[in-house]
Backbone as JSON, one array per atom type, in Angstrom:
{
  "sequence": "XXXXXXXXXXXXXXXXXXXXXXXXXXXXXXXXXXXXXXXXXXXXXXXXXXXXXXXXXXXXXXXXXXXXXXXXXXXXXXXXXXXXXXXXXXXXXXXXXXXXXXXXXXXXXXXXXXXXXXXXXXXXXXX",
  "N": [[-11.1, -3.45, 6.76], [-10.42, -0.31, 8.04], [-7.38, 0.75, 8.01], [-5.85, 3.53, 8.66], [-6.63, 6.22, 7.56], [-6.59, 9.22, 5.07], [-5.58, 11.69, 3.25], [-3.02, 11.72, 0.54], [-0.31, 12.85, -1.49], [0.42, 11.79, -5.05], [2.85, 11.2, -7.37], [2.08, 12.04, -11.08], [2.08, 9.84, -13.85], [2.98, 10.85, -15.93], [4.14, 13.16, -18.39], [4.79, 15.7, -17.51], [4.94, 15.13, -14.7], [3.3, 15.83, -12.03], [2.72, 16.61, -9.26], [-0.49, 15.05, -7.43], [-2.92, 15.38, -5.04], [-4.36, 12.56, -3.65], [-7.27, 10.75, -2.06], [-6.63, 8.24, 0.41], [-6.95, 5.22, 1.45], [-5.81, 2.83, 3.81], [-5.33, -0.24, 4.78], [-5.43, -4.41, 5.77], [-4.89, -5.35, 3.68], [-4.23, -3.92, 1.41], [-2.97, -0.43, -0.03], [-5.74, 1.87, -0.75], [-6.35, 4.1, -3.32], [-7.85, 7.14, -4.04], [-9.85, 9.71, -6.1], [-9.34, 13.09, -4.56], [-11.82, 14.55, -4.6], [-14.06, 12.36, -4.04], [-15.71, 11.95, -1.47], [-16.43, 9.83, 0.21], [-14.62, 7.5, 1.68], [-12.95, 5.17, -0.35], [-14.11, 1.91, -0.79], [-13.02, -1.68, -0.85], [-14.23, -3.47, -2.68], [-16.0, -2.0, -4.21], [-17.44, -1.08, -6.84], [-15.82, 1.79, -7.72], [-15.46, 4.63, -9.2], [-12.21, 4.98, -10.39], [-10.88, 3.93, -8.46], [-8.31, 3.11, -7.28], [-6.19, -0.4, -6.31], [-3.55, -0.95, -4.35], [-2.49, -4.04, -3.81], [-1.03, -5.26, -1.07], [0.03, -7.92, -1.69], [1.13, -8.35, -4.51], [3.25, -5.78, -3.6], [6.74, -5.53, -2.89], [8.99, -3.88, -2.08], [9.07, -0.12, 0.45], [10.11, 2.13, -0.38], [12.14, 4.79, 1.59], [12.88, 7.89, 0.34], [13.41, 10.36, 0.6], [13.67, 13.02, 3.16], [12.5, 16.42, 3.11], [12.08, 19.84, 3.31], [8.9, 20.18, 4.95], [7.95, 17.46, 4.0], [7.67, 14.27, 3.77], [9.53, 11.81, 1.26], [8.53, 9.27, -0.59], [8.57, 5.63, -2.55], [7.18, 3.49, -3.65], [7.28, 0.3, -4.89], [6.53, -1.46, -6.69], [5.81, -5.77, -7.61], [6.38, -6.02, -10.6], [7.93, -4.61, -10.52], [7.01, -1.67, -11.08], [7.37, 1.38, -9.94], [5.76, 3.59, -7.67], [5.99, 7.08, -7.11], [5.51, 9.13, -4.15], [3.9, 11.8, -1.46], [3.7, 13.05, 1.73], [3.12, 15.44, 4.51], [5.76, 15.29, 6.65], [5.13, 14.33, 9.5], [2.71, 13.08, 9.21], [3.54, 10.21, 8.69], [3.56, 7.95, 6.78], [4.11, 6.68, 5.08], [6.13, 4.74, 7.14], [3.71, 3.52, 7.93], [2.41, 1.86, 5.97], [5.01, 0.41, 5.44], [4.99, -1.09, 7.84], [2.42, -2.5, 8.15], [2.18, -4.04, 5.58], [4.59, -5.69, 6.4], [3.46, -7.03, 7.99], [1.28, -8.01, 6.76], [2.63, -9.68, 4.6], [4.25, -11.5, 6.51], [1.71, -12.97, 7.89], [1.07, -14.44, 5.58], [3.34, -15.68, 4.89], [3.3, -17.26, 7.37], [0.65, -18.65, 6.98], [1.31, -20.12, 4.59], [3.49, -21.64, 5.49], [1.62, -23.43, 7.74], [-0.27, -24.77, 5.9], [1.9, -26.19, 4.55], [2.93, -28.08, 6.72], [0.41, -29.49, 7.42], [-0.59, -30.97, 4.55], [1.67, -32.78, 4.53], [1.41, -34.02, 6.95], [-0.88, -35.4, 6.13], [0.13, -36.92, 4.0], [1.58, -37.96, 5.61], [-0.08, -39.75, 7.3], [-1.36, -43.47, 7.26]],
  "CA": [[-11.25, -2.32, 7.69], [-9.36, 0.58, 7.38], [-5.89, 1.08, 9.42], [-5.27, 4.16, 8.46], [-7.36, 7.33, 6.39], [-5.95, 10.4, 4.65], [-4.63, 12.62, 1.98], [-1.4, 11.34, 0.27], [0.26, 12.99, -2.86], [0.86, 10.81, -5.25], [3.13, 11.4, -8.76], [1.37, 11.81, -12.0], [3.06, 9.29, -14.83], [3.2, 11.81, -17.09], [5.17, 14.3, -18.93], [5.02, 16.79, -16.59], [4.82, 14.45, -13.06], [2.85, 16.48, -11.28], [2.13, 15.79, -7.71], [-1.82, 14.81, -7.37], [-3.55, 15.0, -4.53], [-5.45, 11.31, -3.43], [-7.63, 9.59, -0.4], [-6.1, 7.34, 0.82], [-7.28, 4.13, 2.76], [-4.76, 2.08, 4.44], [-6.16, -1.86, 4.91], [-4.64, -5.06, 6.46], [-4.77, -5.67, 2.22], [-3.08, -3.08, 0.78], [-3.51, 0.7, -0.06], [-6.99, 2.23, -1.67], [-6.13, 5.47, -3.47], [-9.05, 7.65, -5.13], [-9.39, 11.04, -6.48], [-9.39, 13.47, -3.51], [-13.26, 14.95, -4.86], [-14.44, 11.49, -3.39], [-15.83, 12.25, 0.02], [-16.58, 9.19, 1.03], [-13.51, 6.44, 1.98], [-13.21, 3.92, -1.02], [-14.0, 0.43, -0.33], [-12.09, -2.57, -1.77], [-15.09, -4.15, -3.17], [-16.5, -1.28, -4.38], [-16.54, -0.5, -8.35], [-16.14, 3.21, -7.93], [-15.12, 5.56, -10.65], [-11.14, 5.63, -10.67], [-10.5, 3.57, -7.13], [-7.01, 2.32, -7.29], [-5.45, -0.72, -5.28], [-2.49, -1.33, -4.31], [-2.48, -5.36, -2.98], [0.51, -6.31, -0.78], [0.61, -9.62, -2.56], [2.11, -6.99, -5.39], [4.11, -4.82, -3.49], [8.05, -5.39, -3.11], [9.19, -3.07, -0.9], [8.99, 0.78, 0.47], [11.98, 3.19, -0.08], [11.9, 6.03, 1.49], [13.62, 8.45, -0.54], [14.11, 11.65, 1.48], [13.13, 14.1, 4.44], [13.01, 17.63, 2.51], [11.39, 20.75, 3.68], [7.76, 19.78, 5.38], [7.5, 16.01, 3.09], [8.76, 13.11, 3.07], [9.27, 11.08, -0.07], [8.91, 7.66, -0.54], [8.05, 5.33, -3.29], [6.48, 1.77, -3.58], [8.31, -0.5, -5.67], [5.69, -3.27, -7.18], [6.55, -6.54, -7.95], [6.52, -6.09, -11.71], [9.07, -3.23, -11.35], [6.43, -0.52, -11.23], [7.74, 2.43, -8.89], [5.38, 4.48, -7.69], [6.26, 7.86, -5.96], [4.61, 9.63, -2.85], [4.95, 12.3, -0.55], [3.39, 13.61, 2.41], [4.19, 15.59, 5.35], [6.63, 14.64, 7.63], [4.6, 13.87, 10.73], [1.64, 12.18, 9.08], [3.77, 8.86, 9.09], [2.54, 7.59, 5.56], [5.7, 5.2, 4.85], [6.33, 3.86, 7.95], [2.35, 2.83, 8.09], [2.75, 1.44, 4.82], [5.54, -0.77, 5.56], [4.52, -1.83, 8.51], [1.08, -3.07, 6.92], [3.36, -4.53, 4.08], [5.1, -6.25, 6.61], [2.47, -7.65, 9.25], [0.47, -9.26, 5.55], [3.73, -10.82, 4.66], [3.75, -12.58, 7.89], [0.36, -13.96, 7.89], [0.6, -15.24, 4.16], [4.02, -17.02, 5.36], [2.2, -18.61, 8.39], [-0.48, -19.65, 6.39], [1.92, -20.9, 3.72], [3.98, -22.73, 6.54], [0.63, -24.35, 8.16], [-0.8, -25.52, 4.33], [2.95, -27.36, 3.69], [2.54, -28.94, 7.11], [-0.98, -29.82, 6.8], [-0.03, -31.79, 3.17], [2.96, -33.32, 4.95], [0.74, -34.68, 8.32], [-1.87, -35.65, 5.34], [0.22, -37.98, 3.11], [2.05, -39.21, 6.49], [-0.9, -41.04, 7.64], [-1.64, -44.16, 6.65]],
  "C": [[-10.05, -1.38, 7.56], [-8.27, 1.06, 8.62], [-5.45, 2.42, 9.21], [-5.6, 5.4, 7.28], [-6.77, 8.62, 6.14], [-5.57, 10.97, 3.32], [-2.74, 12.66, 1.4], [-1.08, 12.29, -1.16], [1.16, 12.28, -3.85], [1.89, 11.45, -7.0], [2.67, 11.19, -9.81], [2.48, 10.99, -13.15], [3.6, 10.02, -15.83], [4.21, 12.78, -17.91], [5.97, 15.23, -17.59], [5.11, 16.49, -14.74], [4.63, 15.47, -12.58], [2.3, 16.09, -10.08], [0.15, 15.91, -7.38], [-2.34, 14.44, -5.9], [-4.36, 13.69, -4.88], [-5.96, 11.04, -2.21], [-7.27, 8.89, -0.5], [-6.69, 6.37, 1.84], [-6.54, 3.16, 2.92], [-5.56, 0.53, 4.9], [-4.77, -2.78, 5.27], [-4.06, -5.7, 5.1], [-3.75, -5.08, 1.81], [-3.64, -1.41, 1.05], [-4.54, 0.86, -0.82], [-6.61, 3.62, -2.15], [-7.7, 5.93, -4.64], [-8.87, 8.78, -5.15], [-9.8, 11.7, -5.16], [-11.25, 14.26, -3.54], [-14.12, 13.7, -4.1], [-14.81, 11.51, -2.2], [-15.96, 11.02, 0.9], [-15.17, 8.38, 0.8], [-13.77, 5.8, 0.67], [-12.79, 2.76, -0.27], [-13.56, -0.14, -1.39], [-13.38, -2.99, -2.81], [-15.76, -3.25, -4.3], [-15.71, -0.78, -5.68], [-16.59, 1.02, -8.29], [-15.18, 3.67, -8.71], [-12.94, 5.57, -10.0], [-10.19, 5.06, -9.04], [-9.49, 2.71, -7.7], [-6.55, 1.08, -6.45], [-4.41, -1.33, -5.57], [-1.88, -2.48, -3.42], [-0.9, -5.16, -2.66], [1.0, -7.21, -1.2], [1.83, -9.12, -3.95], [2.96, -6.47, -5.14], [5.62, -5.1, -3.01], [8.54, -4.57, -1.75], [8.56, -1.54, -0.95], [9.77, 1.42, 0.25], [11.59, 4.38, 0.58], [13.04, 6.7, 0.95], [14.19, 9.65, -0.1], [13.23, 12.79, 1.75], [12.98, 15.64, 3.46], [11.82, 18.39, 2.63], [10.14, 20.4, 4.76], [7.43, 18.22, 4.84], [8.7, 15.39, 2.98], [8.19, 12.27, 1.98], [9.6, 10.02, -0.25], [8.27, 6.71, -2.05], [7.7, 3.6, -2.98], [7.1, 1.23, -5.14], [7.26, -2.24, -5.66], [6.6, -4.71, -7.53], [7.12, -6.9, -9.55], [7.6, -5.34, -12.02], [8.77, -2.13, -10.99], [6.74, 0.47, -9.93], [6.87, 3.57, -9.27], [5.63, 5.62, -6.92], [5.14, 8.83, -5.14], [5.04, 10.78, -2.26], [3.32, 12.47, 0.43], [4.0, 14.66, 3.51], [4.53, 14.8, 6.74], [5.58, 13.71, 9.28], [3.4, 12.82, 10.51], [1.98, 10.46, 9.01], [3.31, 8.02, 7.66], [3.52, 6.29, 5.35], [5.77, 4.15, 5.7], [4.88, 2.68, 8.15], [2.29, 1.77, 6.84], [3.85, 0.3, 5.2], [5.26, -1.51, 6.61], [3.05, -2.64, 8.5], [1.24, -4.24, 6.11], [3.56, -5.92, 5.24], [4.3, -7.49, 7.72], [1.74, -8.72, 7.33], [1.73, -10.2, 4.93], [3.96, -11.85, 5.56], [3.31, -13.18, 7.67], [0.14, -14.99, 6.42], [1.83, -16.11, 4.47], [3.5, -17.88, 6.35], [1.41, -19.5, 7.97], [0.72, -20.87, 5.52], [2.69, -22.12, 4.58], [2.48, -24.08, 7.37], [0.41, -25.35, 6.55], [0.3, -26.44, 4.37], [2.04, -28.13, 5.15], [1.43, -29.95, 7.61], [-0.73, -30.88, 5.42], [0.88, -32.94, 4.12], [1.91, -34.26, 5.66], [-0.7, -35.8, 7.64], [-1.2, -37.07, 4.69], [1.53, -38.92, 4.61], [1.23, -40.3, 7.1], [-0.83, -41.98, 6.8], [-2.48, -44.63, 5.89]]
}
């Protein structure tokens, strides 16, 4: 379900990094980015033409990088390394939603991970 819908600009890899309009769908997963021609939301499941995601299980941290003019700029920092950069403007909150997202699925995958050990543990203590 989606926490969070909108228009992000994202950096092109390219020569020329050009800032690219994307939709954006925000999930308790990760981010969904698609080309902004896309009218409808992309879903996770969903093979559609050019739908990006960006799992939390992947992602590392957020930086934000800096306040300047109307946008702020932030990048996502995968776990392989891969830094991707962002901007929006200032008020739309795009970062902070983002890490806090980030940080609520980190949680829940340590909880789980904490239940599973002691679950094993309570398992080979019986007799």
């Amino acid at each position: 379900k989606a926490v969070k819908e909108g228009v992000l600009e994202k950096r092109s890899d390219g020569l020329l990094q050009l800032w690219k309009k994307k939709r954006c769908v925000l999930t308790e997963e990760g981010l969904l980015l698609a080309p902004p021609k896309q009218q409808e939301p992309p879903q996770p499941a969903e093979p559609a033409a050019k739908v990006k995601e960006l799992h939390f299980s992947n992602m590392k941290t957020v930086d934000c990088v800096e306040r300047k003019g109307k946008y702020v700029y932030f990048t996502v920092v995968m776990a392989e390394g891969k830094e991707i950069d962002f901007r929006c403007a200032q008020e739309q909150g795009w970062n902070a939603a983002i890490t806090l997202q980030m940080v609520q699925y980190k949680n829940r995958q340590a909880i789980l991970a904490v239940r599973s050990t002691r679950q094993k543990q309570q398992h080979l203590a019986q007799p």
